[in-house]
PDB file of C-alpha atoms in Angstrom:
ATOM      1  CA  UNK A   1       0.000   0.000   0.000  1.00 79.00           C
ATOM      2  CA  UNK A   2       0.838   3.536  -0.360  1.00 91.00           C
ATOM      3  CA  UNK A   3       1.148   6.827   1.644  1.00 92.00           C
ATOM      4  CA  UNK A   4       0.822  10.086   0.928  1.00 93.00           C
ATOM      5  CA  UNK A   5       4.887  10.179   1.382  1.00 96.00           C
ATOM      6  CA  UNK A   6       5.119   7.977  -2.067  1.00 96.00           C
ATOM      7  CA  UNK A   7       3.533  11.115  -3.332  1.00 96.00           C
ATOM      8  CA  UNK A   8       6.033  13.384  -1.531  1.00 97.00           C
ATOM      9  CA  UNK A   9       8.804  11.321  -3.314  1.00 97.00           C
ATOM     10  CA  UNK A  10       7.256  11.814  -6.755  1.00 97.00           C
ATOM     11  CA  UNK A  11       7.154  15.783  -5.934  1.00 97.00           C
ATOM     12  CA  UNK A  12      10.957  15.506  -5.055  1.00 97.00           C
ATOM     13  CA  UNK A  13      11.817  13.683  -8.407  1.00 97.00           C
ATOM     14  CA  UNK A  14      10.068  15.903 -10.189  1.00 97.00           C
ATOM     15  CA  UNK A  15      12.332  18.933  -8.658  1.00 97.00           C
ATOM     16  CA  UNK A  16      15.418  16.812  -8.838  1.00 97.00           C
ATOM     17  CA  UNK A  17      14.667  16.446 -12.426  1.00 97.00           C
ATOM     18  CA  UNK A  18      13.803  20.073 -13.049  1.00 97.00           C
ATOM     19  CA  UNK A  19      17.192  20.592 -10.795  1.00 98.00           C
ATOM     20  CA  UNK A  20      19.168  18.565 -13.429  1.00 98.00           C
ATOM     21  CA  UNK A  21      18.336  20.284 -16.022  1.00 98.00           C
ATOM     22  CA  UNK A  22      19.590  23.844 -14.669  1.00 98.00           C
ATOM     23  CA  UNK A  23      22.458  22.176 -14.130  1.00 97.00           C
ATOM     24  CA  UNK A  24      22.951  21.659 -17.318  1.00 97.00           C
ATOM     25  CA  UNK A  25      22.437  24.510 -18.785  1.00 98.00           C
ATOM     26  CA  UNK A  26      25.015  25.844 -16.669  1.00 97.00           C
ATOM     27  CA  UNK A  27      27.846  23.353 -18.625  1.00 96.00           C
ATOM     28  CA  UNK A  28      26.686  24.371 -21.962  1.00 96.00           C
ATOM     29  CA  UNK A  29      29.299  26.745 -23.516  1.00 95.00           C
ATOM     30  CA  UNK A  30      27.000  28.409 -26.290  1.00 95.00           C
ATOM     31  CA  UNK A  31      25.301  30.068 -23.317  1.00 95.00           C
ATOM     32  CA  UNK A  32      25.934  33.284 -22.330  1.00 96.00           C
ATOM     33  CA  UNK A  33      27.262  33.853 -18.923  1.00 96.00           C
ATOM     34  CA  UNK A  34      24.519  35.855 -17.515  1.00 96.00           C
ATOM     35  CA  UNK A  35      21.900  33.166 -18.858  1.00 97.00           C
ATOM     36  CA  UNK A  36      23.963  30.381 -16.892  1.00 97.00           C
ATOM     37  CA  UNK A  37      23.887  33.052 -13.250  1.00 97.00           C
ATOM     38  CA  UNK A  38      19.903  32.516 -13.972  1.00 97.00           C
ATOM     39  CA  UNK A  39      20.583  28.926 -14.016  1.00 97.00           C
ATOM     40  CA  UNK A  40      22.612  28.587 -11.113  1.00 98.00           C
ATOM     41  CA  UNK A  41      19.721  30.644  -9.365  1.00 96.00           C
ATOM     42  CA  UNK A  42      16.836  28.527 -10.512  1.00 97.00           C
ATOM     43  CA  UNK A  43      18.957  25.507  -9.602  1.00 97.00           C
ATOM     44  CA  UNK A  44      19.616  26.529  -5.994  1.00 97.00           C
ATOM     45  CA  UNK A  45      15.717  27.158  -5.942  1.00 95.00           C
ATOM     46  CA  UNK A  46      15.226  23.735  -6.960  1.00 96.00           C
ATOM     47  CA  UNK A  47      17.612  22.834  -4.494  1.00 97.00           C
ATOM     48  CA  UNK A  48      15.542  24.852  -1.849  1.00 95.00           C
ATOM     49  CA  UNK A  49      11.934  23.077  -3.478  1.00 95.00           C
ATOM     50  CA  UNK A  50      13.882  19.585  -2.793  1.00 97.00           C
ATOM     51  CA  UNK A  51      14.828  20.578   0.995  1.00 97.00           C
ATOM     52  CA  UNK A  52      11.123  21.647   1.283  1.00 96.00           C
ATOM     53  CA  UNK A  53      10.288  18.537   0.386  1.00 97.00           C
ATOM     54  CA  UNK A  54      12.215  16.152   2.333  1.00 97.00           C
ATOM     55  CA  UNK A  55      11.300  17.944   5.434  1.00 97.00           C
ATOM     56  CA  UNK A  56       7.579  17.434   4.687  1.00 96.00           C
ATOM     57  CA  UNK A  57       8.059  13.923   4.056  1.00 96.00           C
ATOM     58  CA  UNK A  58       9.935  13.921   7.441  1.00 97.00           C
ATOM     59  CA  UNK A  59       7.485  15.237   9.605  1.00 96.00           C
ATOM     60  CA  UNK A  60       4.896  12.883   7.635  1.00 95.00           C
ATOM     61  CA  UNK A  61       7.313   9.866   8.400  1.00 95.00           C
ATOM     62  CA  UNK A  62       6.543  10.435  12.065  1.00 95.00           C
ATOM     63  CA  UNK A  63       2.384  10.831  11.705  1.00 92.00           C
ATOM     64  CA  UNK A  64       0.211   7.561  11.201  1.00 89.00           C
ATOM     65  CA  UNK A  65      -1.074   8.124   7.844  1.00 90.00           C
ATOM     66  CA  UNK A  66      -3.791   6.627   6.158  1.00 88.00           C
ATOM     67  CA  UNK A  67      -3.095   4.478   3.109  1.00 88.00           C
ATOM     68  CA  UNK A  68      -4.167   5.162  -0.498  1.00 90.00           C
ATOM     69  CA  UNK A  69      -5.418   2.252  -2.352  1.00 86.00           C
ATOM     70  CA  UNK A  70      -2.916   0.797  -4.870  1.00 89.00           C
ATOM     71  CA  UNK A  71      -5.325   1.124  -8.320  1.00 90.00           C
ATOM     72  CA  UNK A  72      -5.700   4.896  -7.291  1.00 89.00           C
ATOM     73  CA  UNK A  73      -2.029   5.560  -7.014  1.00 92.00           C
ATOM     74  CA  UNK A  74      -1.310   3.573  -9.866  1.00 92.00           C
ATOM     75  CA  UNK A  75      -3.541   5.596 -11.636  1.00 92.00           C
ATOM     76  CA  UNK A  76      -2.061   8.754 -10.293  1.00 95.00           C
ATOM     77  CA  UNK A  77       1.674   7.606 -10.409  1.00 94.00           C
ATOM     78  CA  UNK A  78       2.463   7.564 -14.167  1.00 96.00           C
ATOM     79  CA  UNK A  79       1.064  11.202 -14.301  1.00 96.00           C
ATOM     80  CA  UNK A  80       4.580  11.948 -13.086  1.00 96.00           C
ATOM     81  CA  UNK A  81       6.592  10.078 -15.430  1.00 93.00           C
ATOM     82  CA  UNK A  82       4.279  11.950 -18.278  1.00 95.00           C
ATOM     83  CA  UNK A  83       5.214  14.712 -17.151  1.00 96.00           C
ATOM     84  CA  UNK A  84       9.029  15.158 -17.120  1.00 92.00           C
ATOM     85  CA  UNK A  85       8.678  13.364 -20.465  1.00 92.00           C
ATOM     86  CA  UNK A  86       7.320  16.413 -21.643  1.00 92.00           C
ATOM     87  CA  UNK A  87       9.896  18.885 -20.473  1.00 92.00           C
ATOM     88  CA  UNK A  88      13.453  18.958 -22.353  1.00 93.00           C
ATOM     89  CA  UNK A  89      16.450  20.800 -21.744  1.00 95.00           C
ATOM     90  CA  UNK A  90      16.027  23.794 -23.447  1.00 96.00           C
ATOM     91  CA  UNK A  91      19.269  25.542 -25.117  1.00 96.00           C
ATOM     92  CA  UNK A  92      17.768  29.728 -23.931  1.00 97.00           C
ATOM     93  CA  UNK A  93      19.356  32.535 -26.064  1.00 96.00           C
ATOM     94  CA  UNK A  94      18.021  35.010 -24.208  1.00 95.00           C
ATOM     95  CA  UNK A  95      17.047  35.640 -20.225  1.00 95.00           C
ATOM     96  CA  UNK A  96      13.024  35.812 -21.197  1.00 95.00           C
ATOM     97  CA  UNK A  97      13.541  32.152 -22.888  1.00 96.00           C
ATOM     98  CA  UNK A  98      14.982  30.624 -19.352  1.00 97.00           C
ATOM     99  CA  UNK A  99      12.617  32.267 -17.329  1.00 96.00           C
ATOM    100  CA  UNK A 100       9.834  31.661 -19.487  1.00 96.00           C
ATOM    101  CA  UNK A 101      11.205  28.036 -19.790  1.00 97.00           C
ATOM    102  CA  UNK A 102      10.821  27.816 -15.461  1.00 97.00           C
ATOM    103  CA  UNK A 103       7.626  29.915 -15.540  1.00 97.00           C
ATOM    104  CA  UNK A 104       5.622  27.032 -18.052  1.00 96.00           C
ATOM    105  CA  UNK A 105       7.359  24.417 -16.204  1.00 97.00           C
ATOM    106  CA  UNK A 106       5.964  25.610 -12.505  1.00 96.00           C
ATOM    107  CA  UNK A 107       2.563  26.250 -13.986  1.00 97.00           C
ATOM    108  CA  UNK A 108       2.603  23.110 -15.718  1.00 97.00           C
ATOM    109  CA  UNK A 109       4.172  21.122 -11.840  1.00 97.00           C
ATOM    110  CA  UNK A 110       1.384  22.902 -10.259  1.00 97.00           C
ATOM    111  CA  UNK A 111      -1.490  22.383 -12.482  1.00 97.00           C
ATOM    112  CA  UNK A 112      -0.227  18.080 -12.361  1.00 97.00           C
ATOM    113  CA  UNK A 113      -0.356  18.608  -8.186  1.00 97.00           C
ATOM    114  CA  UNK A 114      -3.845  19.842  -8.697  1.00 97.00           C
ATOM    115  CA  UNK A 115      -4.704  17.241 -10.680  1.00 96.00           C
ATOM    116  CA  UNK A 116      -3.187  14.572  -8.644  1.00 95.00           C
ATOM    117  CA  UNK A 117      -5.182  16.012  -5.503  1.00 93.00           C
ATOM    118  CA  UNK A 118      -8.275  15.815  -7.100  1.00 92.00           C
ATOM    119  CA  UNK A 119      -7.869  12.829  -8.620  1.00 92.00           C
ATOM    120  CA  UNK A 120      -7.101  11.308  -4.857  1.00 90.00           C
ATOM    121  CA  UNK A 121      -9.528  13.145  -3.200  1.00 90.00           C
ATOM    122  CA  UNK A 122     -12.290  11.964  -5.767  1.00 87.00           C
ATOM    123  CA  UNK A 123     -11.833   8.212  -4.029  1.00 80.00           C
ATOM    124  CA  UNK A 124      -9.571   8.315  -1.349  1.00 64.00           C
ATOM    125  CA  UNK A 125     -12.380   9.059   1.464  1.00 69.00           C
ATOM    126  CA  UNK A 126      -9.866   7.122   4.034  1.00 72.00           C
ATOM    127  CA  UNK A 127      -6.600   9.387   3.537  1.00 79.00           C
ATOM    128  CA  UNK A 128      -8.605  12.590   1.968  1.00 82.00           C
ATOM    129  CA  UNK A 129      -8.281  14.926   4.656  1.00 86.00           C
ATOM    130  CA  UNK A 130      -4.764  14.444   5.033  1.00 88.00           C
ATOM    131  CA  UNK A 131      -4.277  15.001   0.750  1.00 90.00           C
ATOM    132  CA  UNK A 132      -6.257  17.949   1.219  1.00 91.00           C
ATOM    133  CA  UNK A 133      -4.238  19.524   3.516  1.00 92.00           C
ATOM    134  CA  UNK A 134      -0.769  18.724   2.689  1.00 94.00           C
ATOM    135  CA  UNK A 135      -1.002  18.815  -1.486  1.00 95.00           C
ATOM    136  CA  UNK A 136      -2.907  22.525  -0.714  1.00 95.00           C
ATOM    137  CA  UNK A 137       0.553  23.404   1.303  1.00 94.00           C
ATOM    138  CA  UNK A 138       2.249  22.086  -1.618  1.00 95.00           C
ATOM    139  CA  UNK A 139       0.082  24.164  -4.452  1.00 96.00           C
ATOM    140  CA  UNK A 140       0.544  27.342  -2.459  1.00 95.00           C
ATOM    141  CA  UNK A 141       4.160  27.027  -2.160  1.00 93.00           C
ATOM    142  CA  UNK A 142       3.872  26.102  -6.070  1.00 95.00           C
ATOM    143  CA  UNK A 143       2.581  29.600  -6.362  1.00 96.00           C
ATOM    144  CA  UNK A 144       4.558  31.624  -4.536  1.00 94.00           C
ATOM    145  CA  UNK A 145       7.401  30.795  -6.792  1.00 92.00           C
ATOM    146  CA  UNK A 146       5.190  31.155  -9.776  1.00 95.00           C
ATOM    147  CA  UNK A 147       4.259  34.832  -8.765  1.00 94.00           C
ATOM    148  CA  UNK A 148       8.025  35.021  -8.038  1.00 92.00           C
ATOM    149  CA  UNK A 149       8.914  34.356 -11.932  1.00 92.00           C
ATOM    150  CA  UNK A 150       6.330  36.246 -13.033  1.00 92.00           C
ATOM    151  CA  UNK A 151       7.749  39.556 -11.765  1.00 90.00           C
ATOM    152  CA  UNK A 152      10.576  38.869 -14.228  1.00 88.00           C
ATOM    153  CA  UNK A 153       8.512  38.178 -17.354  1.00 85.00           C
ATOM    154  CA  UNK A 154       7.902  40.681 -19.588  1.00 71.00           C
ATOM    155  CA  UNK A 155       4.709  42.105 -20.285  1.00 55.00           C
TER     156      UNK A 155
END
């Protein structure tokens, strides 16, 4: 059976992933210095996301949490996969392409949280209460950083 912790480690591939790529931005050598500083920044807020992360999952580790059934999170779990799938590492010319690149992929990370919570919460009745209030935690966080970006975009 799962937990809502198997869902926490999802969230913290996902970063990890998102992480990764930054990271690699920062080695190409066609980009421009100031384009790899933005990388190093959105990595170390990845980095930040991932710490987030583990410390939710440790102060979930030490509650009793109600299970969610295996067909539901196997319906929920390759969601995930689907979703890094869809995000490549993008080669930015410019500082609006990177930030727009981290801008579609938060919207994109938030708007899969969403649906994984109400997917869940549509027939988990057991472990609902608990989804509700930790993925919400999670979306808001989500959207902090996504107003954050969006100060840089340009209108």
């Amino acid at each position: 059976m799962y937990t809502l912790i198997d869902i926490i480690n999802k969230l913290i591939e996902i970063e990890k992933y998102e992480r990764d790529i930054y990271e690699k931005i920062t080695t190409m050598e066609e980009i421009s210095s100031n384009i790899k500083t933005v990388a190093k920044i959105f990595k170390i807020e990845k980095e930040r996301h991932i710490f987030y992360y583990q410390e939710l999952k440790k102060r979930l580790e030490q509650e009793e949490l109600p299970m969610i059934d295996i067909i539901l999170y196997d319906s929920v779990s390759p969601l995930f996969l689907s979703f890094k799938n869809r995000f490549i590492v993008p080669h930015p010319k410019t500082l609006q392409e990177i930030i727009h690149y981290a801008y579609q992929f938060e919207q994109e990370n938030k708007a899969l949280i969403i649906d994984v919570k109400g997917r869940l919460l549509a027939r988990e009745s057991d472990a609902g209460e608990k989804i509700q209030e930790v993925l919400t935690v999670v979306i808001q966080e989500k959207e902090r950083h996504i107003q954050n970006l969006k100060q840089f975009l340009k209108k």
